[in-house]
């Protein structure tokens, strides 16, 4: 079973506005001879296409990054996780889930109905939790 976290999404109009502003910045920097600003404009345009996912599954706890089809997964295996603590107040009506690996903490937001399933999965995959 896979549980996907809730992340903030940009509005479509905001993405278009960012692309237009960055394209204008790119045009001005190229015509003015400012190559450094041109590189910054390209990075801003690429940032619009950046996607991120929080996933909890039987393989572990993942943060999946995607930029124009290039995917990178940062995974914590279940045997490395030392603690899982839900916080029911900070992200109300959703739940903020603190996942600890030694001194590192990842915060994921999930629907309150998914928390029990995540706890059961964690207990099954790592009985020491």
Short mmCIF file of C-alpha atoms in Angstrom, two decimals:
data_model
loop_
_atom_site.label_atom_id
_atom_site.label_comp_id
_atom_site.label_asym_id
_atom_site.label_seq_id
_atom_site.Cartn_x
_atom_site.Cartn_y
_atom_site.Cartn_z
CA UNK A 1 0.00 0.00 0.00
CA UNK A 2 1.27 3.46 -0.88
CA UNK A 3 0.37 6.59 1.02
CA UNK A 4 1.00 9.91 -0.71
CA UNK A 5 1.46 13.05 1.33
CA UNK A 6 -0.34 16.33 0.82
CA UNK A 7 1.81 19.09 -0.68
CA UNK A 8 1.03 22.67 -1.55
CA UNK A 9 0.45 23.16 -5.28
CA UNK A 10 0.98 26.32 -7.29
CA UNK A 11 -2.02 27.75 -9.09
CA UNK A 12 -1.87 27.41 -12.90
CA UNK A 13 -2.12 31.19 -13.39
CA UNK A 14 0.88 31.68 -11.09
CA UNK A 15 2.96 29.21 -13.11
CA UNK A 16 2.15 31.09 -16.30
CA UNK A 17 2.97 34.43 -14.66
CA UNK A 18 6.33 33.10 -13.44
CA UNK A 19 7.21 31.79 -16.91
CA UNK A 20 6.28 35.11 -18.54
CA UNK A 21 8.25 37.15 -16.00
CA UNK A 22 11.30 34.85 -16.27
CA UNK A 23 11.14 34.91 -20.09
CA UNK A 24 11.07 38.72 -20.00
CA UNK A 25 14.00 38.68 -17.56
CA UNK A 26 15.85 36.29 -19.89
CA UNK A 27 15.23 38.57 -22.88
CA UNK A 28 16.44 41.68 -21.02
CA UNK A 29 19.54 39.94 -19.67
CA UNK A 30 20.56 38.56 -23.07
CA UNK A 31 20.04 41.89 -24.88
CA UNK A 32 21.85 43.75 -22.08
CA UNK A 33 24.76 41.29 -21.99
CA UNK A 34 24.18 40.11 -18.42
CA UNK A 35 24.81 36.38 -18.70
CA UNK A 36 24.54 35.80 -14.95
CA UNK A 37 20.95 37.04 -14.93
CA UNK A 38 20.19 34.92 -17.99
CA UNK A 39 21.27 31.82 -16.08
CA UNK A 40 19.08 32.88 -13.14
CA UNK A 41 16.09 33.30 -15.47
CA UNK A 42 16.59 29.79 -16.87
CA UNK A 43 16.67 28.36 -13.32
CA UNK A 44 13.43 30.19 -12.48
CA UNK A 45 11.75 28.80 -15.60
CA UNK A 46 12.90 25.27 -14.72
CA UNK A 47 11.59 25.68 -11.16
CA UNK A 48 8.05 25.89 -12.53
CA UNK A 49 8.36 22.33 -13.85
CA UNK A 50 9.78 20.90 -10.59
CA UNK A 51 7.54 18.34 -8.85
CA UNK A 52 7.89 16.69 -5.47
CA UNK A 53 6.03 13.81 -3.80
CA UNK A 54 6.06 12.38 -0.30
CA UNK A 55 5.44 8.62 -0.37
CA UNK A 56 5.24 6.03 2.39
CA UNK A 57 5.21 2.45 1.14
CA UNK A 58 6.54 -1.00 1.99
CA UNK A 59 9.95 -0.04 0.56
CA UNK A 60 10.34 2.87 2.98
CA UNK A 61 9.74 6.58 3.31
CA UNK A 62 10.47 8.42 0.08
CA UNK A 63 10.73 11.94 -1.20
CA UNK A 64 10.47 11.78 -4.97
CA UNK A 65 11.79 14.72 -7.00
CA UNK A 66 10.95 15.14 -10.70
CA UNK A 67 12.22 17.76 -13.13
CA UNK A 68 11.24 17.37 -16.79
CA UNK A 69 11.18 13.58 -16.58
CA UNK A 70 14.41 13.25 -14.60
CA UNK A 71 13.49 11.53 -11.34
CA UNK A 72 15.46 11.27 -8.10
CA UNK A 73 14.21 9.35 -5.08
CA UNK A 74 15.55 10.00 -1.59
CA UNK A 75 14.55 6.92 0.43
CA UNK A 76 14.79 6.03 4.08
CA UNK A 77 14.58 2.27 4.61
CA UNK A 78 12.31 1.01 7.38
CA UNK A 79 15.15 -0.49 9.42
CA UNK A 80 16.81 2.97 9.62
CA UNK A 81 13.73 4.78 10.95
CA UNK A 82 13.80 5.25 14.71
CA UNK A 83 10.47 6.96 15.46
CA UNK A 84 7.17 8.09 13.97
CA UNK A 85 5.11 10.71 15.76
CA UNK A 86 1.82 12.19 14.51
CA UNK A 87 0.92 15.80 15.34
CA UNK A 88 -2.82 16.30 15.12
CA UNK A 89 -2.84 20.07 15.75
CA UNK A 90 -0.30 21.76 13.47
CA UNK A 91 -1.88 20.77 10.14
CA UNK A 92 -5.51 20.45 11.25
CA UNK A 93 -7.74 18.96 9.74
CA UNK A 94 -4.86 16.92 8.32
CA UNK A 95 -2.07 15.33 10.37
CA UNK A 96 1.61 16.32 10.40
CA UNK A 97 3.68 13.16 10.66
CA UNK A 98 7.23 13.46 12.06
CA UNK A 99 9.44 10.61 10.82
CA UNK A 100 12.81 10.33 12.57
CA UNK A 101 16.04 8.70 11.46
CA UNK A 102 18.62 9.24 14.21
CA UNK A 103 18.71 13.05 14.55
CA UNK A 104 17.10 13.77 11.15
CA UNK A 105 13.39 14.48 10.96
CA UNK A 106 11.10 14.56 7.94
CA UNK A 107 7.68 16.15 8.22
CA UNK A 108 4.91 14.82 5.98
CA UNK A 109 1.26 15.89 5.90
CA UNK A 110 -1.41 13.22 5.44
CA UNK A 111 -5.17 12.97 5.67
CA UNK A 112 -6.30 12.02 9.15
CA UNK A 113 -7.97 8.87 7.79
CA UNK A 114 -4.62 7.52 6.52
CA UNK A 115 -2.67 7.77 9.79
CA UNK A 116 -3.86 4.46 11.26
CA UNK A 117 -2.90 2.62 8.07
CA UNK A 118 0.53 4.26 8.12
CA UNK A 119 1.04 3.28 11.77
CA UNK A 120 0.11 -0.34 11.00
CA UNK A 121 2.44 -0.41 7.98
CA UNK A 122 5.28 1.02 10.07
CA UNK A 123 4.70 -1.52 12.83
CA UNK A 124 4.67 -4.35 10.29
CA UNK A 125 7.82 -3.21 8.52
CA UNK A 126 9.78 -2.25 11.65
CA UNK A 127 8.46 -3.88 14.86
CA UNK A 128 10.89 -1.82 16.99
CA UNK A 129 8.93 1.41 16.37
#
